[in-house]
PDB file of N, CA and C in Angstrom:
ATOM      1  N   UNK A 149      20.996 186.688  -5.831  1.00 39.00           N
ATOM      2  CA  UNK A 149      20.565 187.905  -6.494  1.00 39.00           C
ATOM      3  C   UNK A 149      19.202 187.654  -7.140  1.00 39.00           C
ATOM      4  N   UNK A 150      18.279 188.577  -7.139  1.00 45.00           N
ATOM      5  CA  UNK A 150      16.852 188.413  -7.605  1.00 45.00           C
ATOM      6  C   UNK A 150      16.740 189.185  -8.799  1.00 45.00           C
ATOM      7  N   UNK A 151      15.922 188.269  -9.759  1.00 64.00           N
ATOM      8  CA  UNK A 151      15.938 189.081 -10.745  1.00 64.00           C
ATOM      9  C   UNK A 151      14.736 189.899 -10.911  1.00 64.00           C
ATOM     10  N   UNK A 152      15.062 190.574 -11.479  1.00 85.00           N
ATOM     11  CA  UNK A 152      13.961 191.818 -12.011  1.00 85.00           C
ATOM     12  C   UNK A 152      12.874 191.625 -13.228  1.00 85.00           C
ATOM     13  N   UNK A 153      11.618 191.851 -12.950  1.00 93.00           N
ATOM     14  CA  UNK A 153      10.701 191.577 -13.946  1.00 93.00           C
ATOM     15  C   UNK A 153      10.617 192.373 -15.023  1.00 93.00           C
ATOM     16  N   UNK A 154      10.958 191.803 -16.607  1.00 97.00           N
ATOM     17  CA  UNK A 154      11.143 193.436 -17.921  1.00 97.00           C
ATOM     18  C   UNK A 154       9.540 194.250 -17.608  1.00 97.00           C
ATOM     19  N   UNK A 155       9.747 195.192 -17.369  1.00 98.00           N
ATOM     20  CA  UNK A 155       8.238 196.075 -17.605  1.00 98.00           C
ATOM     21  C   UNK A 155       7.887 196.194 -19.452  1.00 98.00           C
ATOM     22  N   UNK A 156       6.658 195.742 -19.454  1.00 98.00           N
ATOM     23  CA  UNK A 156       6.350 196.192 -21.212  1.00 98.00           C
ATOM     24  C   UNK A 156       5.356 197.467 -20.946  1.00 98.00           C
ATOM     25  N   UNK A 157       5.720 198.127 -22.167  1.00 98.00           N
ATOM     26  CA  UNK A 157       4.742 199.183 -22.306  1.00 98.00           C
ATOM     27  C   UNK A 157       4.314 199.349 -23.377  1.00 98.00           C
ATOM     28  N   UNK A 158       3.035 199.916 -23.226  1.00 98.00           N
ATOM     29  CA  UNK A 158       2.078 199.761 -24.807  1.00 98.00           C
ATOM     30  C   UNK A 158       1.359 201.287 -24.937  1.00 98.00           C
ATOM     31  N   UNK A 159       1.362 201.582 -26.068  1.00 98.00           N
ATOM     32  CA  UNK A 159       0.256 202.675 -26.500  1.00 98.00           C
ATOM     33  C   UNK A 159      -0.587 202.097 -27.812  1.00 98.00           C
ATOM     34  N   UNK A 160      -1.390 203.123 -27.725  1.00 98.00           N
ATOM     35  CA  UNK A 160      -2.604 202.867 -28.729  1.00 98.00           C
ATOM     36  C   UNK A 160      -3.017 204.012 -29.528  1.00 98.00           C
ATOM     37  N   UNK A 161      -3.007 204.255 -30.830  1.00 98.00           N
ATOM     38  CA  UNK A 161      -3.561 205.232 -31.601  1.00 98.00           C
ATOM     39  C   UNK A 161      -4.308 204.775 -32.785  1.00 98.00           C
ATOM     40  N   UNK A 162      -4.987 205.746 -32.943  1.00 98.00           N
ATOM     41  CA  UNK A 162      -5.246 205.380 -34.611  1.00 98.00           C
ATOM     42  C   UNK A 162      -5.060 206.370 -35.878  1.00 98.00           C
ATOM     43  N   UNK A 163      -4.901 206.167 -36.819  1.00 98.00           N
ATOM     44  CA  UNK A 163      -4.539 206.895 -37.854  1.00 98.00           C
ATOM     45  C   UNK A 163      -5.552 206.746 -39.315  1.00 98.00           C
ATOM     46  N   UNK A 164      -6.157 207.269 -39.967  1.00 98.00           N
ATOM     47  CA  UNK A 164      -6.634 206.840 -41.035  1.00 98.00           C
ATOM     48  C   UNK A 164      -5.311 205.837 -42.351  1.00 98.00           C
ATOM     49  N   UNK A 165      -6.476 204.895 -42.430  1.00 98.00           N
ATOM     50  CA  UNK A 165      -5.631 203.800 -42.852  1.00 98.00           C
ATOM     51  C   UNK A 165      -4.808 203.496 -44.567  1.00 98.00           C
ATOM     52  N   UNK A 166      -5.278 204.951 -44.982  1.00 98.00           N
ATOM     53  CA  UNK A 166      -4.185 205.798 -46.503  1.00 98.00           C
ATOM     54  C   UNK A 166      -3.183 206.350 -45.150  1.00 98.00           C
ATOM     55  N   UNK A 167      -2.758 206.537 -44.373  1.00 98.00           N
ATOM     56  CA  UNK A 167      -1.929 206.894 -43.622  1.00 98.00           C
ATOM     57  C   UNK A 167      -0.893 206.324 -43.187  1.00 98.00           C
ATOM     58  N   UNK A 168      -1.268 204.614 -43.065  1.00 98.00           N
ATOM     59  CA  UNK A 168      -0.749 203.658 -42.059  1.00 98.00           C
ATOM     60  C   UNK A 168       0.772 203.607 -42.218  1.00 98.00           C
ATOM     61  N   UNK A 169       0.783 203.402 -43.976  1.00 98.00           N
ATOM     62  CA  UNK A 169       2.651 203.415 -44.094  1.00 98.00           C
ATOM     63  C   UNK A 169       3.382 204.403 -43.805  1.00 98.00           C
ATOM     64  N   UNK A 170       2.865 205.508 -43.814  1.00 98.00           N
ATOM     65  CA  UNK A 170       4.172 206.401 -43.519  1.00 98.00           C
ATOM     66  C   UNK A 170       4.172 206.742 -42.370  1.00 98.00           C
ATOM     67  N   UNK A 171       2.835 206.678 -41.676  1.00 98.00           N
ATOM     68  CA  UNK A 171       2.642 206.919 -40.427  1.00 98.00           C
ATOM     69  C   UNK A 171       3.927 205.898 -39.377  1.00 98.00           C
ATOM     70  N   UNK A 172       3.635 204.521 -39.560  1.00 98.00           N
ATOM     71  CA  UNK A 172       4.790 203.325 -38.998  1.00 98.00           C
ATOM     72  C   UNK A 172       5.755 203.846 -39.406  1.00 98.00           C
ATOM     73  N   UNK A 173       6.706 204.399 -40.561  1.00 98.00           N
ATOM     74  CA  UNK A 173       7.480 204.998 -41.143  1.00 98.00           C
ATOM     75  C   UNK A 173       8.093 206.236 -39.813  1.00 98.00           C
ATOM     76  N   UNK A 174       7.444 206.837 -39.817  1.00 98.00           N
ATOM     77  CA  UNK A 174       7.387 207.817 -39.135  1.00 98.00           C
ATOM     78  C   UNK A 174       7.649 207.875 -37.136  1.00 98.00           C
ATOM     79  N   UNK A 175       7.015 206.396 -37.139  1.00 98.00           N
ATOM     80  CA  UNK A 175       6.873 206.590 -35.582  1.00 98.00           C
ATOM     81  C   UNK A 175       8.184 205.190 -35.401  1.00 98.00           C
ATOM     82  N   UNK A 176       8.986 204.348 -36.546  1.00 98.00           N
ATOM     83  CA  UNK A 176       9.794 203.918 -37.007  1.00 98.00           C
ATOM     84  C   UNK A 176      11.387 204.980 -36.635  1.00 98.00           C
ATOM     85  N   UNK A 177      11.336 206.039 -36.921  1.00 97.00           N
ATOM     86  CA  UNK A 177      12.371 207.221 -37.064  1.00 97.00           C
ATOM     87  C   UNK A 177      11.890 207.683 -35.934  1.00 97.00           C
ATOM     88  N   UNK A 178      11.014 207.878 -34.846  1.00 97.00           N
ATOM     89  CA  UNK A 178      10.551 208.916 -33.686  1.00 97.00           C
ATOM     90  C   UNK A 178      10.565 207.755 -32.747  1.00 97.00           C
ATOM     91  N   UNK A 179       9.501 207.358 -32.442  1.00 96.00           N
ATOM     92  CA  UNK A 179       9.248 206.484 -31.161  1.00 96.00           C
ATOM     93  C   UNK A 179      10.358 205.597 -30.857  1.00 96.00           C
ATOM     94  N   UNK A 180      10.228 204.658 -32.291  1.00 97.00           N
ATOM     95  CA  UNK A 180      10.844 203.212 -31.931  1.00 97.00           C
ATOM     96  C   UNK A 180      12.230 203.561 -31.630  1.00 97.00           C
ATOM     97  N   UNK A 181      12.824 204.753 -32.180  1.00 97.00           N
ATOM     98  CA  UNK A 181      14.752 204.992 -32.499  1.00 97.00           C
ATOM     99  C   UNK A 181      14.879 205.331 -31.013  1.00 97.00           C
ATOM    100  N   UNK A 182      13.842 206.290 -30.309  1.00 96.00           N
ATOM    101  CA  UNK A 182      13.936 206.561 -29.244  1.00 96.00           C
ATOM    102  C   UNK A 182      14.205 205.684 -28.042  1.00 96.00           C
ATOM    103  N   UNK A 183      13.258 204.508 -28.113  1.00 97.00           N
ATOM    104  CA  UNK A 183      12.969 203.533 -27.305  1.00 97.00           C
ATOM    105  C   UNK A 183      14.091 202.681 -26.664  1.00 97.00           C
ATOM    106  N   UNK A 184      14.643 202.507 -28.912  1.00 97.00           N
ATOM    107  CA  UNK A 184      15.764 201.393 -28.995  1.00 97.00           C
ATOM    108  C   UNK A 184      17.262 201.883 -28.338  1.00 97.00           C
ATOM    109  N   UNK A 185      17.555 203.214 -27.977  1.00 97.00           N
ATOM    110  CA  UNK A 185      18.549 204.104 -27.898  1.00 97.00           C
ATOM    111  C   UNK A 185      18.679 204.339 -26.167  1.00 97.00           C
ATOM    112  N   UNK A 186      17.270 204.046 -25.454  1.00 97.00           N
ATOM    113  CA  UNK A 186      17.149 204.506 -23.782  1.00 97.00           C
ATOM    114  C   UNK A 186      17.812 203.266 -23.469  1.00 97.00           C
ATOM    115  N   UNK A 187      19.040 203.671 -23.070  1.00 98.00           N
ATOM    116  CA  UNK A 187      19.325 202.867 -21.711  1.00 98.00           C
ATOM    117  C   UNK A 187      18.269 201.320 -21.504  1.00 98.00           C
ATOM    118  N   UNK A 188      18.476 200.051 -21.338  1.00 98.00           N
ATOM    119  CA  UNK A 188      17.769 199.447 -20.570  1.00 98.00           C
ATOM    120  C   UNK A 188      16.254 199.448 -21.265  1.00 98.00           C
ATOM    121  N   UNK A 189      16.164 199.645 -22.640  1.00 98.00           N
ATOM    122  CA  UNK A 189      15.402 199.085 -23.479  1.00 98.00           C
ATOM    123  C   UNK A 189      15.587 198.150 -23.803  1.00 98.00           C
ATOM    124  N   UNK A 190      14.728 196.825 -23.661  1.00 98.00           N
ATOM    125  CA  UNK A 190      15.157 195.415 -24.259  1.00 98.00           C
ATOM    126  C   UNK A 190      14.753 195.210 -26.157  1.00 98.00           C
ATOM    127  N   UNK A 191      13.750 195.678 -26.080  1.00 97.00           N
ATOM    128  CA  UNK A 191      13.411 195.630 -27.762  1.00 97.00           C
ATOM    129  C   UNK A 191      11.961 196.447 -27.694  1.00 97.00           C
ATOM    130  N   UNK A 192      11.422 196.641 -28.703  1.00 98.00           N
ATOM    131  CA  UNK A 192      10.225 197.606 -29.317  1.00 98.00           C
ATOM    132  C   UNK A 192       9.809 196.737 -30.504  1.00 98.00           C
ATOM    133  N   UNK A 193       8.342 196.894 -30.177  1.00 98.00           N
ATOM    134  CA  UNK A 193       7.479 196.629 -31.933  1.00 98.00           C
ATOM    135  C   UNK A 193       6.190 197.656 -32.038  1.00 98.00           C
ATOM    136  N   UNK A 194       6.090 197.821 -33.182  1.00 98.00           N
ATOM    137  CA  UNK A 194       4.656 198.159 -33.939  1.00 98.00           C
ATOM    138  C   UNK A 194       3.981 197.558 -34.167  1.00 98.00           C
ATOM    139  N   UNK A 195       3.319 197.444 -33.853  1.00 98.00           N
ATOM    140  CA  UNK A 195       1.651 196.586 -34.276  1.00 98.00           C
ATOM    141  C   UNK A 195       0.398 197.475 -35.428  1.00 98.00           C
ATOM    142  N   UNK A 196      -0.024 197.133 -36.088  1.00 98.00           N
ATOM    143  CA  UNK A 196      -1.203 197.197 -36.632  1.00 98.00           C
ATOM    144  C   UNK A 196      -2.253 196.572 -36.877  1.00 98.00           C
ATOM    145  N   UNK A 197      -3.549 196.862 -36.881  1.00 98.00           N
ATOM    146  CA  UNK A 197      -4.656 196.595 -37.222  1.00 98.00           C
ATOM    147  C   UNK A 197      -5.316 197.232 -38.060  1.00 98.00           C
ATOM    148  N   UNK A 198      -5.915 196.654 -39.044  1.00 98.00           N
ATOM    149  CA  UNK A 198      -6.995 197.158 -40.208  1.00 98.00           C
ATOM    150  C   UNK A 198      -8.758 197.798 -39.000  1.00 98.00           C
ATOM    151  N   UNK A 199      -9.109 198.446 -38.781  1.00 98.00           N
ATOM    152  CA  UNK A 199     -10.378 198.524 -38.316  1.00 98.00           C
ATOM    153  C   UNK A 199     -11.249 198.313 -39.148  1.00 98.00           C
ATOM    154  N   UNK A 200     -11.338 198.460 -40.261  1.00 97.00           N
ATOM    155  CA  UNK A 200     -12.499 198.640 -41.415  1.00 97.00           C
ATOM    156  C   UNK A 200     -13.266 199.342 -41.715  1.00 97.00           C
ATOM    157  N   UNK A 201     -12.973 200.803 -41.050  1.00 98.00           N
ATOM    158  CA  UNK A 201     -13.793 201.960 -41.260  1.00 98.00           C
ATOM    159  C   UNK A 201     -12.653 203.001 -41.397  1.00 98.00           C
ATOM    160  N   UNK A 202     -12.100 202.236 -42.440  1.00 98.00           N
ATOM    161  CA  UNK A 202     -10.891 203.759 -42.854  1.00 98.00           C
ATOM    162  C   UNK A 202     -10.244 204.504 -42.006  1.00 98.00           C
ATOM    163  N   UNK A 203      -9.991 203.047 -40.999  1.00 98.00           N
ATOM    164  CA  UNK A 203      -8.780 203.411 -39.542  1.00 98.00           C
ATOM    165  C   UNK A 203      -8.164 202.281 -39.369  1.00 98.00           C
ATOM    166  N   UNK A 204      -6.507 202.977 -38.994  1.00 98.00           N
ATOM    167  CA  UNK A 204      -5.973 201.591 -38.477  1.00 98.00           C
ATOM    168  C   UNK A 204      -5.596 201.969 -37.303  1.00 98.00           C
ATOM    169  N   UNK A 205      -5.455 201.110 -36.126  1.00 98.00           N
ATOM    170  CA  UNK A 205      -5.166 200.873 -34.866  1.00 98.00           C
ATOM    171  C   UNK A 205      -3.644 200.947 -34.743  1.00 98.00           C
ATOM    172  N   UNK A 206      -2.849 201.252 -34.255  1.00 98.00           N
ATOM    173  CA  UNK A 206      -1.233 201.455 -34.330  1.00 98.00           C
ATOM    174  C   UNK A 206      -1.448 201.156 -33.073  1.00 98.00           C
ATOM    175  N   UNK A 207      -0.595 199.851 -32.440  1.00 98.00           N
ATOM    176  CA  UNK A 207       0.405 199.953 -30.944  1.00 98.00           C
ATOM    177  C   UNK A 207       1.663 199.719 -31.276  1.00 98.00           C
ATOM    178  N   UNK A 208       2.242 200.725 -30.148  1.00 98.00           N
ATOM    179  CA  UNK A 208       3.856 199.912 -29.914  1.00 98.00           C
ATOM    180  C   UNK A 208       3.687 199.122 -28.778  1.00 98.00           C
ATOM    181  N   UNK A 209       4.784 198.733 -28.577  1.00 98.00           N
ATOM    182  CA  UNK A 209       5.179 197.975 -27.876  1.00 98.00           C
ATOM    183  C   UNK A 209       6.618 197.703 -27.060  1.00 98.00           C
ATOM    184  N   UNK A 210       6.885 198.099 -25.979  1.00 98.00           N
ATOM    185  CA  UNK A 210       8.102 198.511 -25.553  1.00 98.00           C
ATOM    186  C   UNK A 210       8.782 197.242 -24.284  1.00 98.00           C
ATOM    187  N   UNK A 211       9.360 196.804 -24.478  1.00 98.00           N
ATOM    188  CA  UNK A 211      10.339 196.215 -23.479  1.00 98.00           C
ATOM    189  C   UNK A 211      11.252 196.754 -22.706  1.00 98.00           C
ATOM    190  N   UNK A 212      11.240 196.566 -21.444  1.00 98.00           N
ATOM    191  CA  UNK A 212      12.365 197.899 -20.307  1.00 98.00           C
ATOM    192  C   UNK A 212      13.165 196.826 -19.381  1.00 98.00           C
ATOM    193  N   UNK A 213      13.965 196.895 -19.015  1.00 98.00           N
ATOM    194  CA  UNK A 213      14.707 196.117 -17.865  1.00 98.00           C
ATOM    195  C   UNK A 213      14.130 196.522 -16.509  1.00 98.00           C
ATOM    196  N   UNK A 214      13.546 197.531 -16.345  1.00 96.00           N
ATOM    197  CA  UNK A 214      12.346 198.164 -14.860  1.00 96.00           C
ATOM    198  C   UNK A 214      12.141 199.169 -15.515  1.00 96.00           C
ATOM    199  N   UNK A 215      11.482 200.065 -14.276  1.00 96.00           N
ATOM    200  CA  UNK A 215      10.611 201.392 -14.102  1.00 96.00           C
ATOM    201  C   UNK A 215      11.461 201.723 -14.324  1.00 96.00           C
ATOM    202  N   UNK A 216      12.507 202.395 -13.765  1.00 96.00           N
ATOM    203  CA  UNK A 216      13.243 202.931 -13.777  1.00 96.00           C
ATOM    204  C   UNK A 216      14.037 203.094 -15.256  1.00 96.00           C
ATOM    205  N   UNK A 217      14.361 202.173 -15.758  1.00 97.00           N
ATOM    206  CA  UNK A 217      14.724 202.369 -17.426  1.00 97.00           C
ATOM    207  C   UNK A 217      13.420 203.318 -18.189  1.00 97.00           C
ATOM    208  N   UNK A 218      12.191 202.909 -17.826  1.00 97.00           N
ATOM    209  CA  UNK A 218      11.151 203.329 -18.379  1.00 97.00           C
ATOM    210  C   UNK A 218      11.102 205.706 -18.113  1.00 97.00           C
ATOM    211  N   UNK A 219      11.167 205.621 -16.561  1.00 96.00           N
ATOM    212  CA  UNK A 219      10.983 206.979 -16.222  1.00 96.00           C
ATOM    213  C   UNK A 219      12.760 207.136 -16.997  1.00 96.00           C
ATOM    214  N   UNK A 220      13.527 207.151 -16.972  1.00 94.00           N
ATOM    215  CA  UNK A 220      14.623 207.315 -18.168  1.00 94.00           C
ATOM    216  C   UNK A 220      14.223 208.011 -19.203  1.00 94.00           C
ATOM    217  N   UNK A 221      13.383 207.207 -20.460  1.00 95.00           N
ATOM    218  CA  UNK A 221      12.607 207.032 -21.201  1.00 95.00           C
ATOM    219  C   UNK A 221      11.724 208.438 -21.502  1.00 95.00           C
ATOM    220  N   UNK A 222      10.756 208.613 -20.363  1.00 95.00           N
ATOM    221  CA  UNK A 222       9.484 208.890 -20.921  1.00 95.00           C
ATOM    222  C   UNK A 222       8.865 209.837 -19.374  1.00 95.00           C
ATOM    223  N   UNK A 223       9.933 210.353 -18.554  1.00 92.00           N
ATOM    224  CA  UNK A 223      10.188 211.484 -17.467  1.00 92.00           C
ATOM    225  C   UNK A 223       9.586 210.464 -16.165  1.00 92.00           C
ATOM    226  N   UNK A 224       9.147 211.720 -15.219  1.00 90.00           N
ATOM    227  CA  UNK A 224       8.357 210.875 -14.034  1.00 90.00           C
ATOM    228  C   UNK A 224       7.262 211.068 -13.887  1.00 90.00           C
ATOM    229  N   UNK A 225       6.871 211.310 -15.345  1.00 95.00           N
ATOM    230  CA  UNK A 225       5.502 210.519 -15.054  1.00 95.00           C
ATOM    231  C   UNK A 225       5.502 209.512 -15.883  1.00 95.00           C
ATOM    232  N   UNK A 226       5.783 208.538 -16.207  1.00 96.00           N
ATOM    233  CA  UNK A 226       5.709 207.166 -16.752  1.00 96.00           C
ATOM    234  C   UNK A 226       4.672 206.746 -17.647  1.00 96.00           C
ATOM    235  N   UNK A 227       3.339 207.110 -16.854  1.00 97.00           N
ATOM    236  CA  UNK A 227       2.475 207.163 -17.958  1.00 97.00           C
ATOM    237  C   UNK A 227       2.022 207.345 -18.619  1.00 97.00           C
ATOM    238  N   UNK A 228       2.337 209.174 -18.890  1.00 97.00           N
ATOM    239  CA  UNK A 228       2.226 209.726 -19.978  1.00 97.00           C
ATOM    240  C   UNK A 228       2.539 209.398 -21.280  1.00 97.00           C
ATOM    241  N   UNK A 229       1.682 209.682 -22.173  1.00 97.00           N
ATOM    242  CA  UNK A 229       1.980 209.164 -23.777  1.00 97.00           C
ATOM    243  C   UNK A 229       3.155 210.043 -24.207  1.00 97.00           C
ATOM    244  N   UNK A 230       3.825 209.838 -24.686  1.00 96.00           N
ATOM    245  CA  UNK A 230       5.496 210.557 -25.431  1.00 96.00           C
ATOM    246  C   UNK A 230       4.919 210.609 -26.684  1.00 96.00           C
ATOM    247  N   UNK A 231       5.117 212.273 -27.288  1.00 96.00           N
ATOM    248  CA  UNK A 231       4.515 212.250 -28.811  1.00 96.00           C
ATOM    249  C   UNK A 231       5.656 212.820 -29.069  1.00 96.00           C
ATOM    250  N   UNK A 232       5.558 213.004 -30.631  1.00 96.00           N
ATOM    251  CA  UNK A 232       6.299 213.730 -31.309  1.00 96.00           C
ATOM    252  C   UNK A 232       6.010 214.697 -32.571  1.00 96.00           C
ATOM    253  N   UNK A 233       6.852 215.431 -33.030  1.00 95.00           N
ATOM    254  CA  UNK A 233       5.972 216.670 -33.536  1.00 95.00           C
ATOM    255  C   UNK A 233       5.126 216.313 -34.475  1.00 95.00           C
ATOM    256  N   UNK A 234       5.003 215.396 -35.601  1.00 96.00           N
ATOM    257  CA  UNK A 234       4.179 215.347 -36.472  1.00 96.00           C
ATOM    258  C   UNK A 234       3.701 214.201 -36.080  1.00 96.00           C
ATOM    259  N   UNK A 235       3.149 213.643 -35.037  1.00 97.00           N
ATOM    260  CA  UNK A 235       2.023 212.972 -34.591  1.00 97.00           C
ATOM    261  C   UNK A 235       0.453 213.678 -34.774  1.00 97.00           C
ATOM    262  N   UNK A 236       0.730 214.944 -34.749  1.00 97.00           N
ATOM    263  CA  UNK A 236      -0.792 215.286 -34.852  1.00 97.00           C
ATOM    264  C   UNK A 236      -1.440 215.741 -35.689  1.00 97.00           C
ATOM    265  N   UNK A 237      -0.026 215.139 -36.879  1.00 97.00           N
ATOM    266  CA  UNK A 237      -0.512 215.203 -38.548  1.00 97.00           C
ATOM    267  C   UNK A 237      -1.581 213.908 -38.893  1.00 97.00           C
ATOM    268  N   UNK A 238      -1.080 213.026 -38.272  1.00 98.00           N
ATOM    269  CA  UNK A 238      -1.740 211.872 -38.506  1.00 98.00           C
ATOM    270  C   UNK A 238      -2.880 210.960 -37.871  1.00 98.00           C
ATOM    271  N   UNK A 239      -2.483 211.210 -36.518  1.00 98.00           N
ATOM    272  CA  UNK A 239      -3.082 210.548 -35.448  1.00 98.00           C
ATOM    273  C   UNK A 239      -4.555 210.993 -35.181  1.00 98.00           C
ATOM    274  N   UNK A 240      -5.639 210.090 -35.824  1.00 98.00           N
ATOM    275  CA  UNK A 240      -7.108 210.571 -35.404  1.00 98.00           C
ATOM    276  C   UNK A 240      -7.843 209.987 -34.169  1.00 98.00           C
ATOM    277  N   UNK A 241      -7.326 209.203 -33.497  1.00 97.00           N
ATOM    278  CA  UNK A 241      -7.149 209.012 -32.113  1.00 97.00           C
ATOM    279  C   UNK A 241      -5.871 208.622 -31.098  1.00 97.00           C
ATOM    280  N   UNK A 242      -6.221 208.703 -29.864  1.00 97.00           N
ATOM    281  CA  UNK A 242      -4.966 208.675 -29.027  1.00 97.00           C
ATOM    282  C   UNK A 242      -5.006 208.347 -27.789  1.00 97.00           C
ATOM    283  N   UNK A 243      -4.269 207.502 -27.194  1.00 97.00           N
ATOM    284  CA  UNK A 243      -4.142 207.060 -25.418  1.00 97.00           C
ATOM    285  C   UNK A 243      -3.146 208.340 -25.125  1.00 97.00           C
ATOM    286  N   UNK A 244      -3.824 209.066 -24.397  1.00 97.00           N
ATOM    287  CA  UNK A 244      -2.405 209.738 -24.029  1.00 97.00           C
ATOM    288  C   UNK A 244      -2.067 209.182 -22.365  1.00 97.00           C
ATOM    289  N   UNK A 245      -2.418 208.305 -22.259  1.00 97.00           N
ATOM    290  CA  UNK A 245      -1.561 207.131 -21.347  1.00 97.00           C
ATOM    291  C   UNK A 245      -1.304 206.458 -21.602  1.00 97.00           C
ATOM    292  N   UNK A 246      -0.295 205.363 -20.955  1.00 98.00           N
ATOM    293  CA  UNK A 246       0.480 204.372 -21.333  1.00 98.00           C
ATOM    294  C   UNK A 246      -0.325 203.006 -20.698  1.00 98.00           C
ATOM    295  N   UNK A 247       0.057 202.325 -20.684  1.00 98.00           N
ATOM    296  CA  UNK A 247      -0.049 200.798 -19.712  1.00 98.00           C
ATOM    297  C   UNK A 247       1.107 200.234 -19.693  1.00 98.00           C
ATOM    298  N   UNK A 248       1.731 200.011 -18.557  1.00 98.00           N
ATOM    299  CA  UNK A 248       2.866 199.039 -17.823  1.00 98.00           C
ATOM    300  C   UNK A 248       2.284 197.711 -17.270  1.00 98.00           C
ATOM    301  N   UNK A 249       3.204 196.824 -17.586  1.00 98.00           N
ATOM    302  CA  UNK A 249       2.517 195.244 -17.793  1.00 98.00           C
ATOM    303  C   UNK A 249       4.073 194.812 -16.955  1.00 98.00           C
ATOM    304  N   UNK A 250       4.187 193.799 -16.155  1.00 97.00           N
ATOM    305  CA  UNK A 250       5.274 193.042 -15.907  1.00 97.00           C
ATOM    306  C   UNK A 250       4.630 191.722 -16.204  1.00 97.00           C
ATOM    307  N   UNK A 251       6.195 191.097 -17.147  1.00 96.00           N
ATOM    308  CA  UNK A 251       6.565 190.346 -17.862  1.00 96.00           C
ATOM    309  C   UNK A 251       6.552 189.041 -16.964  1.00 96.00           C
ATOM    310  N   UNK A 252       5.294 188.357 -16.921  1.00 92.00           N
ATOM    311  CA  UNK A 252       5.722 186.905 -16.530  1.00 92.00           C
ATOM    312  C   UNK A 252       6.587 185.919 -17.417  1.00 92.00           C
ATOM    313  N   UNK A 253       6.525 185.583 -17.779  1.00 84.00           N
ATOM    314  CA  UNK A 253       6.789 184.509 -18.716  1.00 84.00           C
ATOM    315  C   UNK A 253       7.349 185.067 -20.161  1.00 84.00           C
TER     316      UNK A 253
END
């Protein structure tokens, strides 16, 4: 039997950085609950960065058992960015695509 490579997936936003806590807060209760709840999610993180111009950089970070857990997830188109309603309270930039990475190592 062959095993299957985890697909990771990442987005990228930014938020002004009086924002950052509730914003993670927020995408904590939306994104991540979502992620952690699909089928064939292996784990999720948040990332931040300070930019230094009164922005912070927000990625998640998603772990999948395949594509297929992923289009589950986030429909068929895969790469579309998945928002949620008060994302566009906060969010002063945005990937509204994704990136899919398979997991060497």
């Amino acid at each position: 039997m062959s095993e299957q490579q985890p697909v990771v997936r990442v987005w990228t936003g930014a938020v002004r950085t009086q924002d950052r806590e509730e914003y993670v807060d927020y995408v904590e209760r939306t994104g991540m609950e979502a992620y952690r709840s699909t089928p064939g999610n292996l784990d999720a993180w948040i990332l931040t960065r300070d930019l230094g111009d009164g922005h912070t950089e927000i990625t998640t970070v998603s772990r999948w058992e395949s594509m297929a857990a992923v289009i589950a997830f986030a429909s068929d188109d895969p790469e579309r960015a998945v928002y949620y309603p008060e994302d566009d309270r906060y969010l002063v930039e945005r990937d509204d695509r994704v990136r899919h990475y398979l997991q060497r190592a």
